[in-house]
Coordinates of N, CA and C in Angstrom, one line a residue:
X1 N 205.4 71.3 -189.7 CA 205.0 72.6 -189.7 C 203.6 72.8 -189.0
X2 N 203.4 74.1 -188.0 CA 202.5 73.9 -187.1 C 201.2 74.1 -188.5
X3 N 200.0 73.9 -188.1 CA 198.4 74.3 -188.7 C 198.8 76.3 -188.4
X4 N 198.2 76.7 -189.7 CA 198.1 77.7 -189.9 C 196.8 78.4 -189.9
X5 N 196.1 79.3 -189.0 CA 195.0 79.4 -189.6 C 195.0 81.0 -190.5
X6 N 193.8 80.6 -191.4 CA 193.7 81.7 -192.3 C 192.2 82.6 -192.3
X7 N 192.2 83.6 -191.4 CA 190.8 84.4 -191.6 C 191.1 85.5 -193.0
X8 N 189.8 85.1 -193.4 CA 189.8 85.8 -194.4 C 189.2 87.3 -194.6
X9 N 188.6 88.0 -195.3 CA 187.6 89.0 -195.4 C 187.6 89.6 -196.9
X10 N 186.6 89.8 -197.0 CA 186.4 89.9 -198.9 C 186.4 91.9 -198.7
X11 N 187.2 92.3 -199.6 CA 187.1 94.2 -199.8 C 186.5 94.2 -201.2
X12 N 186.8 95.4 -201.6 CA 186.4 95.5 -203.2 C 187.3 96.0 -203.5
X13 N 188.3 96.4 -202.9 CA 189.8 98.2 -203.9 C 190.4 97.2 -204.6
X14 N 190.2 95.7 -204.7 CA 191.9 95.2 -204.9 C 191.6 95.4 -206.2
X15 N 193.1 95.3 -206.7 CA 193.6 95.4 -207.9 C 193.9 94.4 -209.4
X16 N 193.3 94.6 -210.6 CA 192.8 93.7 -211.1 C 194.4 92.6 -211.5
X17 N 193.8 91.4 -211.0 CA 195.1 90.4 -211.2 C 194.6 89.0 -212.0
X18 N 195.9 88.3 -212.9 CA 195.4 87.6 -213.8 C 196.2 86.4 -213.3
X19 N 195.9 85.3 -213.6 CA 196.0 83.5 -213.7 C 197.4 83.8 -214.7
X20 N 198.1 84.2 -214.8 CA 199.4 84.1 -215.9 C 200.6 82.9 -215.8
X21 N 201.6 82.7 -216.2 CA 202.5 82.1 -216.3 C 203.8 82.6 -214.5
X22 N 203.6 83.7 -214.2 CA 203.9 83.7 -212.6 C 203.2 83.3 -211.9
X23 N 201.9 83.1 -212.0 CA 201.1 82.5 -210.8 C 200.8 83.4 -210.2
X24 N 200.1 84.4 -210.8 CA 199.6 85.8 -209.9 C 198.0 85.4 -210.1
X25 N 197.5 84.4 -209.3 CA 196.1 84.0 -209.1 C 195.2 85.1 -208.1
X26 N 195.8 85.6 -207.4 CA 195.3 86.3 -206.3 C 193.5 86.4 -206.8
X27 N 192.4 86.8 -205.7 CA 191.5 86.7 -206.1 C 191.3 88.4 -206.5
X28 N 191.6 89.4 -206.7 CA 191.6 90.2 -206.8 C 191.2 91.3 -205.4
X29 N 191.2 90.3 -204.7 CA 190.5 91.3 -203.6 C 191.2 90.9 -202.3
X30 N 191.8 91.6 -201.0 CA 192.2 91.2 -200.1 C 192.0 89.9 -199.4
X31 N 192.7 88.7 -199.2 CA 192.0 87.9 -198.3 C 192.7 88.0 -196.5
X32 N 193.4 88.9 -196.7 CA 193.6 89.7 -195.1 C 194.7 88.2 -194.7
X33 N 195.7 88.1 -195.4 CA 196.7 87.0 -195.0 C 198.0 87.9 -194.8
X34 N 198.6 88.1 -193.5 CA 199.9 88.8 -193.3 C 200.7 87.6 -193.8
X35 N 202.1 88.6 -194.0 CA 203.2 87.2 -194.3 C 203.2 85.5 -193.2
X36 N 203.2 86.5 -192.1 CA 203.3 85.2 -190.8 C 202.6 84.0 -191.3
X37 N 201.8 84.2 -191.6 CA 200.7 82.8 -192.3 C 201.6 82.3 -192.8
X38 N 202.6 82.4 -193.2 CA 203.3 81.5 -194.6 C 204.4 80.9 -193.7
X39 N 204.7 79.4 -193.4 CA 205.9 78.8 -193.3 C 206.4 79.0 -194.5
X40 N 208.4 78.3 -195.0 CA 208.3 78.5 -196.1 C 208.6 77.3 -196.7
X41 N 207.8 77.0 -197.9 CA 208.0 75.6 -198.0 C 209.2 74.8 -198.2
X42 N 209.2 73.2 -197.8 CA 210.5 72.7 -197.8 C 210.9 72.8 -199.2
X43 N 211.8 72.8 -199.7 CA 212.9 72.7 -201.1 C 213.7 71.2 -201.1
X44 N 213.5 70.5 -200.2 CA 214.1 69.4 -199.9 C 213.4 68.0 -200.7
X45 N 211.8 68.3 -201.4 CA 211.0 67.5 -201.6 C 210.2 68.3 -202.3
X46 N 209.2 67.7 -203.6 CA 208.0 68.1 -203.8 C 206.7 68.6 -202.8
X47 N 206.2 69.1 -202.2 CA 205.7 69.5 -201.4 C 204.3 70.6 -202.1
X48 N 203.4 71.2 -200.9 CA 202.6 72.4 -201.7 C 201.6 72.2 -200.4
X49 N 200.9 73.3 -199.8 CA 200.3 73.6 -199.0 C 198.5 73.1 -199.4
X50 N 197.6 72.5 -198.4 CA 196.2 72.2 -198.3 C 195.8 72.9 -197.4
X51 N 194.3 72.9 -198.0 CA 193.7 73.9 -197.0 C 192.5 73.6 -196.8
X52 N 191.9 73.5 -195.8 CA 190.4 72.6 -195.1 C 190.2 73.7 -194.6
X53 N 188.2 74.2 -195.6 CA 187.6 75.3 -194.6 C 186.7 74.8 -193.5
X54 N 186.9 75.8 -192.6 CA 186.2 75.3 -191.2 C 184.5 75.6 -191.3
X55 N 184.1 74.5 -190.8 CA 182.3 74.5 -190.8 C 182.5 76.0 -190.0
X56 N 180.8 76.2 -190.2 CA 180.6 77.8 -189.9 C 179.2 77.3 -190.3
X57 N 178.5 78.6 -189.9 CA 176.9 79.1 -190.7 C 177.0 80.4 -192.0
X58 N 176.4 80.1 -192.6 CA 176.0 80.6 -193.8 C 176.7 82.3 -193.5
X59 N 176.5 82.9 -192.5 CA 177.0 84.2 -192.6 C 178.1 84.2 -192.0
X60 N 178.8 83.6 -191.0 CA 180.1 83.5 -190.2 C 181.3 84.0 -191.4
X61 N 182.4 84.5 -191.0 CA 184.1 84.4 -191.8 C 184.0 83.6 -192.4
X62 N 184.9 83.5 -193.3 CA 185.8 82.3 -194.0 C 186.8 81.7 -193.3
X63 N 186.7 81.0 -192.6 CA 188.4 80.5 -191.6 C 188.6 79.2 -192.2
X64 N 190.0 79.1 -192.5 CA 190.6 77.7 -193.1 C 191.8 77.4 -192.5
X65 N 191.8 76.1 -192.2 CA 193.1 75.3 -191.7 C 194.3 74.8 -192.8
X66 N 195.2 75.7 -192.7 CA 196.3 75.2 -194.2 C 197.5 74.7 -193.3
X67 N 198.1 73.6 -194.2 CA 199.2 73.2 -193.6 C 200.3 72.8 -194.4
X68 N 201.3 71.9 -194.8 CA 202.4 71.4 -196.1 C 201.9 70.4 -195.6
X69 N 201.8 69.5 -197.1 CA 201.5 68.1 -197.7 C 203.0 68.2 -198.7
X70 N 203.7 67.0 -198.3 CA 204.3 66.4 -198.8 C 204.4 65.7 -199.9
X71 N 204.1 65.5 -201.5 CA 203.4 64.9 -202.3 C 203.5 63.6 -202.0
X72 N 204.7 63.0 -201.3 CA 205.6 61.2 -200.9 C 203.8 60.4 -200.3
X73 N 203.5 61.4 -199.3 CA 202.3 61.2 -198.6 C 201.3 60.8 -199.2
X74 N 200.8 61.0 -200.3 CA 200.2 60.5 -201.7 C 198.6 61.8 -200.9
X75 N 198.7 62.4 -200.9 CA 197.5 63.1 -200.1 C 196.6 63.0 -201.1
X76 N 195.1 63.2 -200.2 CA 194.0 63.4 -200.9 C 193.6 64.6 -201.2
X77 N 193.0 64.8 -202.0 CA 192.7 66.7 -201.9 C 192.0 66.8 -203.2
X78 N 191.4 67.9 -203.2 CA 190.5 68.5 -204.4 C 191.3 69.5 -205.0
X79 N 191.4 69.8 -206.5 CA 191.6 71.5 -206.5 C 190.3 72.3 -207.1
X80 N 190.7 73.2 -207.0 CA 190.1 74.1 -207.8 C 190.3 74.7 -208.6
X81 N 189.6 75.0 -209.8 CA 189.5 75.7 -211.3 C 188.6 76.7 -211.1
X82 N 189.1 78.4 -211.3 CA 188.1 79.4 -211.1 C 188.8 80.7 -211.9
X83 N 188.0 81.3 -212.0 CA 188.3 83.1 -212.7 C 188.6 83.6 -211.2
X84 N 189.4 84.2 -211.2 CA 189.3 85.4 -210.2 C 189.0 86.2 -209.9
X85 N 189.1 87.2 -208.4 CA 188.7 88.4 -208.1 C 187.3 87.8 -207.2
X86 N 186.0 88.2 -207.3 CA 184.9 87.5 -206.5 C 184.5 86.3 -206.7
X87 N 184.9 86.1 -207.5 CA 184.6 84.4 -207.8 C 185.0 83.2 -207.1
X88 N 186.1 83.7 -206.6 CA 187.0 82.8 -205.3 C 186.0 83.0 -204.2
X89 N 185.8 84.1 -204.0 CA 185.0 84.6 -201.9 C 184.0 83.5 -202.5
X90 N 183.1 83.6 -203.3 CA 181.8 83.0 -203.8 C 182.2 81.5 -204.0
X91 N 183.0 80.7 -204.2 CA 183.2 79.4 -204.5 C 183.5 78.5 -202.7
X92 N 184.6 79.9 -202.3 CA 184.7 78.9 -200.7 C 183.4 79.5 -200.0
X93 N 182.2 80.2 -200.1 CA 181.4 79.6 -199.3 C 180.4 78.5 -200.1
X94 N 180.5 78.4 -201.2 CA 180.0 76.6 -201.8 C 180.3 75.7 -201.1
X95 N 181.9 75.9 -201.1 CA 182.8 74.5 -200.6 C 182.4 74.7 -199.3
X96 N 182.4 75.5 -198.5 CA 182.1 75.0 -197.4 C 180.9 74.8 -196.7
X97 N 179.7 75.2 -197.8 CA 178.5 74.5 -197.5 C 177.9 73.3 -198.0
X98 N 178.8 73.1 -199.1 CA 178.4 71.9 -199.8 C 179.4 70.8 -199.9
X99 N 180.1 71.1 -199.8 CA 181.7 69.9 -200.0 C 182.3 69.9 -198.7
X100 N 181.9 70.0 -197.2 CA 182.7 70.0 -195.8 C 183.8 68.9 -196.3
X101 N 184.4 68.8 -195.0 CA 185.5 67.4 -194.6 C 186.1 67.4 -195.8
X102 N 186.9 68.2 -196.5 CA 187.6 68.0 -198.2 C 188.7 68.9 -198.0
X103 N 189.9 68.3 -198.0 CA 190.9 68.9 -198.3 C 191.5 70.1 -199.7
X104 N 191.4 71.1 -200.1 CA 191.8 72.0 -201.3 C 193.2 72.3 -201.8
X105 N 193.4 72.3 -202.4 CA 194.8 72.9 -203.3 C 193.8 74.2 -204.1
X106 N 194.0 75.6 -203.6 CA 194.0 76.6 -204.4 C 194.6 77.6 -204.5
X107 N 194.9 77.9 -205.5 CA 197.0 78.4 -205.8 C 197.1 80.1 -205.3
X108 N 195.6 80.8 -205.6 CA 195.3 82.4 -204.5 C 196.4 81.8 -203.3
X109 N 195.5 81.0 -202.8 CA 196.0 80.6 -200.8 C 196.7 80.0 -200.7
X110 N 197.3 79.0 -201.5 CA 197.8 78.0 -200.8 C 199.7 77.9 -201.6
X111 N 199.5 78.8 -201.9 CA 200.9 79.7 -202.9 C 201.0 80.9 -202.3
X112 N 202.0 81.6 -201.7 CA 202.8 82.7 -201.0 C 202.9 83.5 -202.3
X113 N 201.6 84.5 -202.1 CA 202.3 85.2 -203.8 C 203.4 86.3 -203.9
X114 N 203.6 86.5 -202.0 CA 204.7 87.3 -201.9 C 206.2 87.1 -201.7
X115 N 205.7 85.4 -202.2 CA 207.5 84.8 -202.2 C 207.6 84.5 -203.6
X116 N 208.4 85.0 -204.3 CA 208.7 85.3 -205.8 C 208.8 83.5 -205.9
X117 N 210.3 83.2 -205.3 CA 210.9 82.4 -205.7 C 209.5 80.8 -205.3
X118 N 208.6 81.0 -204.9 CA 208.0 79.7 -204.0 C 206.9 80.1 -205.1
X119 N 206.6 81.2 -205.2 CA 205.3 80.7 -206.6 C 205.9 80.4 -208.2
X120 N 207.1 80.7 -208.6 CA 208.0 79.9 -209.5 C 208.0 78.3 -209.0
X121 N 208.0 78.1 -208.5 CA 208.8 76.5 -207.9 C 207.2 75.7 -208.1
X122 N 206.1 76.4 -207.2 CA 204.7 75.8 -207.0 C 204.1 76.4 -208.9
X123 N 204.8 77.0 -209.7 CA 204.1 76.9 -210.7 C 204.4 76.3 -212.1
X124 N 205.6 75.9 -211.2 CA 206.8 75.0 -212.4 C 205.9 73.2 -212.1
X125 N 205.2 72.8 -210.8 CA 204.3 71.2 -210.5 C 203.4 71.6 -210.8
X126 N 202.6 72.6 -211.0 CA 201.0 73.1 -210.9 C 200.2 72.0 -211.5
X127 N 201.3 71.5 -213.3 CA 200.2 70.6 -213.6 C 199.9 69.5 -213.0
X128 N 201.1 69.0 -211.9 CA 201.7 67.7 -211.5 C 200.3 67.8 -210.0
X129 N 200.0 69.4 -210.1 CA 199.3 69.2 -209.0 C 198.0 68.8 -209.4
X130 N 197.6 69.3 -210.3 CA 195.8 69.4 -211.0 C 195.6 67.5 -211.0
X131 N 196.5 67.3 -211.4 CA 197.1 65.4 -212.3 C 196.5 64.7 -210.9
X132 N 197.6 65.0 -209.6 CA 197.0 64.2 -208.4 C 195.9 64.6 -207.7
X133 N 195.2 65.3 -208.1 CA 193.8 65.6 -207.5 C 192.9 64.8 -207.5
X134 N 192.3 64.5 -206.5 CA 190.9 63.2 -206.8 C 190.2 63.7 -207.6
X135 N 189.6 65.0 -207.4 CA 189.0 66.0 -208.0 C 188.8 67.2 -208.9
X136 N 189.1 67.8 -210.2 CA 188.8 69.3 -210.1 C 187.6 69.9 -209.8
X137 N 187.8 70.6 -209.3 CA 186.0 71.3 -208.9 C 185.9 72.5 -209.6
X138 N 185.1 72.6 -211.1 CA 185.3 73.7 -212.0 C 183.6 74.6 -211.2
X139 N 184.8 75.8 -211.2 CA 183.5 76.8 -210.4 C 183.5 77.8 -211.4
X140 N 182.0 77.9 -212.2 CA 181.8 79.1 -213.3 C 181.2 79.8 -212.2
X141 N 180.6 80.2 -211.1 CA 179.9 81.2 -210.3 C 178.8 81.2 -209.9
X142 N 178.4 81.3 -208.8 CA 177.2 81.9 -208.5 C 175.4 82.5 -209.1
X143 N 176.5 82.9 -210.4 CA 175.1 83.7 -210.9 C 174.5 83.2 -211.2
X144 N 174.6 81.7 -211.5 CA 173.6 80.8 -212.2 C 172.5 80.0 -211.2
X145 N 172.4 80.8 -210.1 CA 171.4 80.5 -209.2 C 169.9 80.5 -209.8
X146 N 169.7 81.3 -210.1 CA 168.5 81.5 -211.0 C 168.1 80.0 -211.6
X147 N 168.8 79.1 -211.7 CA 168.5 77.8 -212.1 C 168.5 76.6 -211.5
X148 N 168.3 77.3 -210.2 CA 168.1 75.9 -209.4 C 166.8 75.6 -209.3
X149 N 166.0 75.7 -209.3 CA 164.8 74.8 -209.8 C 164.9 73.4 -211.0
X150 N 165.7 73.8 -212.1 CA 165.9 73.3 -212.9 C 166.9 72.1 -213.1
X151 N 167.6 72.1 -211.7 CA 168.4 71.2 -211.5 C 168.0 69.6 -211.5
X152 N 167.1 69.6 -211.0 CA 166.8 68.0 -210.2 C 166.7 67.4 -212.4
X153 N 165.7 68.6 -213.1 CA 165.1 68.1 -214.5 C 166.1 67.8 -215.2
X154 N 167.6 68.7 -214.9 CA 169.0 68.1 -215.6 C 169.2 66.8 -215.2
X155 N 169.5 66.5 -214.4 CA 170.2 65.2 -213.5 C 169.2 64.4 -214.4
X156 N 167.8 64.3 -214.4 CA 167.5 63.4 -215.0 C 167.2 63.6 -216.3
X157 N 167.5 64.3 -217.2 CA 168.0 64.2 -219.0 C 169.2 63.6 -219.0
X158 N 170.1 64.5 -218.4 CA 171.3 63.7 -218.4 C 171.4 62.4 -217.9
X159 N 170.7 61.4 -217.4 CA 170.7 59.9 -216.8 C 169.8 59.3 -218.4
X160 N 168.6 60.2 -218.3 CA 168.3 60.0 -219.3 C 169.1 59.4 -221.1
X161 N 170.2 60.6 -221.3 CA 170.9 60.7 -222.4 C 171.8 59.7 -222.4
X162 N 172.5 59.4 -221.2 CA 173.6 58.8 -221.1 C 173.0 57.0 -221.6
X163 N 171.7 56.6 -221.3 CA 170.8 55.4 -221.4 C 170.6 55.3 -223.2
X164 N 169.8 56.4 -223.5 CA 170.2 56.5 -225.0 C 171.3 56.1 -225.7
X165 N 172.6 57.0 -225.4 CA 173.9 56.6 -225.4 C 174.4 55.4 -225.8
X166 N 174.1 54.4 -224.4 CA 174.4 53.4 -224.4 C 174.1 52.6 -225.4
X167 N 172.7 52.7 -225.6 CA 172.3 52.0 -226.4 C 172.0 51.9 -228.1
X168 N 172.1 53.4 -228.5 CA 172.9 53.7 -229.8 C 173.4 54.7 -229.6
X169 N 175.2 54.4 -229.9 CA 175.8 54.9 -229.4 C 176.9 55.8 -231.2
X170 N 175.9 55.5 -232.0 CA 176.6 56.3 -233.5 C 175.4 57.3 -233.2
X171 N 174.2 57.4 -232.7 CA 173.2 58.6 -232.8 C 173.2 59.6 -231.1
X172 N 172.9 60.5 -231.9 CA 173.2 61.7 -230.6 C 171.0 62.3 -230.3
X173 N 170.7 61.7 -229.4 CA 168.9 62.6 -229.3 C 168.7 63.8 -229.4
X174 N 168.1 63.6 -230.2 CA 167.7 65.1 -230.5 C 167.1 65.7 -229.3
X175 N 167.0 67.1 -229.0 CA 166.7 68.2 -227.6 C 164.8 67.6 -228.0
X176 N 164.4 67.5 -226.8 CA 162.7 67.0 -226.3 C 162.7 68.5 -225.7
X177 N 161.3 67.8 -226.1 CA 160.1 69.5 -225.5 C 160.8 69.9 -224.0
X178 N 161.2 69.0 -223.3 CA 161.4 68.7 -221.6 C 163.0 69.8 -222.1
X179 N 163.7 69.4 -222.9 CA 164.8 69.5 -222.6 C 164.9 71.3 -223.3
X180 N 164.5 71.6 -224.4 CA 164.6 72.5 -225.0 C 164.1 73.8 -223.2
X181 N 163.0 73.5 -222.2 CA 162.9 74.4 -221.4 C 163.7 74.5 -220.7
X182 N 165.2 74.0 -220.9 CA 166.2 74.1 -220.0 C 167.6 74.3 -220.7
X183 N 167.5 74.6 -222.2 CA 168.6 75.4 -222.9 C 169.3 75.9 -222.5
X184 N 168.6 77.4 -221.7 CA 169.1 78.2 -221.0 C 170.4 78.1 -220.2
X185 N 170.1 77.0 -219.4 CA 170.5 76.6 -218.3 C 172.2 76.2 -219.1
X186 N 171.8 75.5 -220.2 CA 173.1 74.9 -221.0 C 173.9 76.0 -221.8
X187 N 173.0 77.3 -222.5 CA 173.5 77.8 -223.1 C 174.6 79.1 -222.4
X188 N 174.1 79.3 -221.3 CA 175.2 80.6 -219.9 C 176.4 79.8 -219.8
X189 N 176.2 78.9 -219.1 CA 177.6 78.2 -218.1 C 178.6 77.8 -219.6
X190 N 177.7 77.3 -221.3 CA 178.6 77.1 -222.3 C 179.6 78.2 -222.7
X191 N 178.9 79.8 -222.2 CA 179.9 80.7 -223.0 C 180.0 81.6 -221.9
X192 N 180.3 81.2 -220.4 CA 181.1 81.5 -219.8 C 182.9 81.6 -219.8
X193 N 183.2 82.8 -219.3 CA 184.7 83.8 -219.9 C 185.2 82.6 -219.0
X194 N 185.1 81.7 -218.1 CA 185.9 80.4 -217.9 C 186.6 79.6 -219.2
X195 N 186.1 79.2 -220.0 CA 186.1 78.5 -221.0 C 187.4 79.0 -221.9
X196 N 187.6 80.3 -221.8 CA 188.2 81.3 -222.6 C 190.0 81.1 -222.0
X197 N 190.0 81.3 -220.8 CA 191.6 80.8 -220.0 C 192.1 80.0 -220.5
X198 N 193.4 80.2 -221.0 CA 194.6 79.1 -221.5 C 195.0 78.4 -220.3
X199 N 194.6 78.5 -219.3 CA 194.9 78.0 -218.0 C 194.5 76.6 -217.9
X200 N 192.8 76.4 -218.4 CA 192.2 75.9 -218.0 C 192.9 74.2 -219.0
X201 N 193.6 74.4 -219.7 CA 194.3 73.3 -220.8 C 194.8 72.1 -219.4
X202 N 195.5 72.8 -218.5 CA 196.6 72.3 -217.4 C 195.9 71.8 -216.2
X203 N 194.9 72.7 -216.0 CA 194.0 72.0 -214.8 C 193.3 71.2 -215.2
X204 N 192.6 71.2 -216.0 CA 191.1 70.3 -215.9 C 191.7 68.8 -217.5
X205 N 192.6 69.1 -218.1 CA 193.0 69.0 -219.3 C 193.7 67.3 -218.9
X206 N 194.3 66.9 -217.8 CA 194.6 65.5 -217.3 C 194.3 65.5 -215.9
X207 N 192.9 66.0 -215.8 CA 192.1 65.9 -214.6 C 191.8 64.4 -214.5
X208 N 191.7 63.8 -213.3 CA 191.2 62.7 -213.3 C 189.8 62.4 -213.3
X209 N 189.2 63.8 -212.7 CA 187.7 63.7 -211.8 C 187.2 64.9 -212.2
X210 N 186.0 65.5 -212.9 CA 186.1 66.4 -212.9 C 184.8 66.9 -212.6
X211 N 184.6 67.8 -211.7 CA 182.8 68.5 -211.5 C 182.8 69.9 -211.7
X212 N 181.5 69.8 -212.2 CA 181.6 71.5 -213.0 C 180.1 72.0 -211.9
X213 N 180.3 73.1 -211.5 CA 179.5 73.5 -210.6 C 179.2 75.3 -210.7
X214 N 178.0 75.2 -210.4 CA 177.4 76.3 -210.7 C 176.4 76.8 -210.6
X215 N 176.1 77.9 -210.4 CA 175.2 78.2 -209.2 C 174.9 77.5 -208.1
X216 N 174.2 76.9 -207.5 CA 173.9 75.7 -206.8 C 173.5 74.0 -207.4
X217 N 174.0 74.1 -208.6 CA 174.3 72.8 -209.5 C 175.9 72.4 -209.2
X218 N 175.8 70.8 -209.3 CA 176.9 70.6 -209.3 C 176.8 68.7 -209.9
X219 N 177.0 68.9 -211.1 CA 177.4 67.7 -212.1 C 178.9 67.2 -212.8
X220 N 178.8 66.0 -213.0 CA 179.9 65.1 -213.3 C 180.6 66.0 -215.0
X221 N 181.6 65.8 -215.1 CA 182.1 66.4 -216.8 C 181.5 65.9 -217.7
X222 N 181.0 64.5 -217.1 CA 180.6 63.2 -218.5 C 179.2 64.1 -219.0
X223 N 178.5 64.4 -217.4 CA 176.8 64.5 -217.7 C 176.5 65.7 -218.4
X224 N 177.3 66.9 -217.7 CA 177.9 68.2 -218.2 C 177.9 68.2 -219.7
X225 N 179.0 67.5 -220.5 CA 179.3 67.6 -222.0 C 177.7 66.7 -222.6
X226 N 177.5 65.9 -222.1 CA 176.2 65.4 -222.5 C 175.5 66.2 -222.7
X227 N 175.2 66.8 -221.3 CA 174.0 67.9 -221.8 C 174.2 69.0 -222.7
X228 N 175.3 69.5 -222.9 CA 175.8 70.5 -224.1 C 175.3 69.8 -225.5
X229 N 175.7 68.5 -225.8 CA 175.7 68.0 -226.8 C 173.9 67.7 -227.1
X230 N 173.0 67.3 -226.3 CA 171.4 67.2 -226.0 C 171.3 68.5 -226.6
X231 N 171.5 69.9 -226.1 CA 171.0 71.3 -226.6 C 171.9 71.5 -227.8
X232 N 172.0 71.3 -228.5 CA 172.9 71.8 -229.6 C 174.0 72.3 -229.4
X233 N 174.9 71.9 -228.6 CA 176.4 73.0 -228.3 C 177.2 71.9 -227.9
X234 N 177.1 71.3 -229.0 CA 178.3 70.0 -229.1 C 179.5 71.0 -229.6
X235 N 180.0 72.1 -230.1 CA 180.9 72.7 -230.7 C 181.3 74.1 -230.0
X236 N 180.6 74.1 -229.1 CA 180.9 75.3 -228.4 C 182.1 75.4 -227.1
X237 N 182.5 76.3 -226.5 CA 182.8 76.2 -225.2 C 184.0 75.0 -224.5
X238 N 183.5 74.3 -223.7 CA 183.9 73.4 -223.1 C 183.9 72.5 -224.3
X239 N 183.5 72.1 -225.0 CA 183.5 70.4 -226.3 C 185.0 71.1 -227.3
X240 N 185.2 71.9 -226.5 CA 186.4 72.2 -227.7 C 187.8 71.5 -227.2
X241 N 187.8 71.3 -226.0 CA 188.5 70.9 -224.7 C 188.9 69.4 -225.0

């Protein structure tokens, strides 16, 4: 199957669509894909389409190179875990400023939502897809930009905590003066409407790898649930998971 390319363009009219049991992921908003983009996938094999976005500068298109991967192939690839509608335009320009050279599985694009029978088929493996991912890349959004300063002080509580951990490992540390100035930071991304999707059971649920990213943070699931449990929100959100 030749390389397909995919230009995108973000609107606002689209119409509100949900993550359901048909696979109607769509991001809510045009991504300007005529049918032609779509080979149709083989039926002959397990199969499912990747998609590598193309470097660019900070304001350029979204243009991505999608093609069929064969699962036999054993490919490499990331997926993604996201809410829809703006959330998607806002996550591929992350990936493509922060994650280049990475192959994606994301079911908006890389799933024909206008082929009934191919998003049945691609949502009958979905979990089989999340399972062979090197990676999930859980994207809560953007808005938590406001907290990058605060980033580098996470990374190191969480290195911090995990040292504690190690070394008594029946006691949980109590939140430090250091840590309590960065609650904040723990308590948004905890009761983010991500957490809330029955979706998220299947993706991230026999993930191998998992990074949770947000705003311009982007940490491991281990360091993530750590730091929940440092602020008090061992029972909230994600720890229910």
């Amino acid at each position: 199957m030749k390389d397909d390319i995919l230009a995108m363009r973000q609107t606002t009219d689209g119409a509100d669509q949900s993550q359901d049991a048909s696979a109607d992921a769509a991001s809510g908003h045009s991504l300007g894909q005529p049918l032609s983009l779509y080979d149709q996938l083989s039926k002959d094999y397990d199969c499912t389409r990747l998609l590598r976005i193309d470097e660019a500068n900070d304001g350029d298109p979204i243009t991505c190179t999608m093609s069929e991967i064969p699962f036999g192939d054993k490919p490499k690839f990331d997926a993604l875990s996201y809410i829809v509608r703006q959330n998607l335009w806002d996550a591929l320009h992350y990936l493509r400023k922060h994650c280049p050279d990475t192959s994606y599985w994301i079911d908006a694009i890389c799933i024909n939502q206008n082929d009934i029978d191919e998003r049945n088929r691609q949502v009958r493996i979905m979990h089989h897809i999340y399972f062979r991912a090197q990676t999930v890349v859980v994207w809560l959004g953007k808005t938590y930009s406001q907290y990058k300063a605060l980033v580098p002080q996470l990374r190191r509580l969480c290195h911090m905590n995990a040292r504690i951990e190690e070394t008594t490992p029946e006691s949980t540390p109590e939140p430090t003066q250091t840590g309590s100035s960065v609650r904040d930071l723990a308590v948004e991304p905890c009761n983010d409407a991500y957490w809330k999707r029955l979706w998220i059971i299947q993706e991230i649920g026999l993930a191998r790898e998992i990074k949770v990213c947000f705003g311009n943070c982007a940490i491991e699931w281990r360091q993530f649930r750590q730091f929940l449990v440092t602020n008090g929100l061992g029972s909230e959100g994600p720890m229910k998971l």
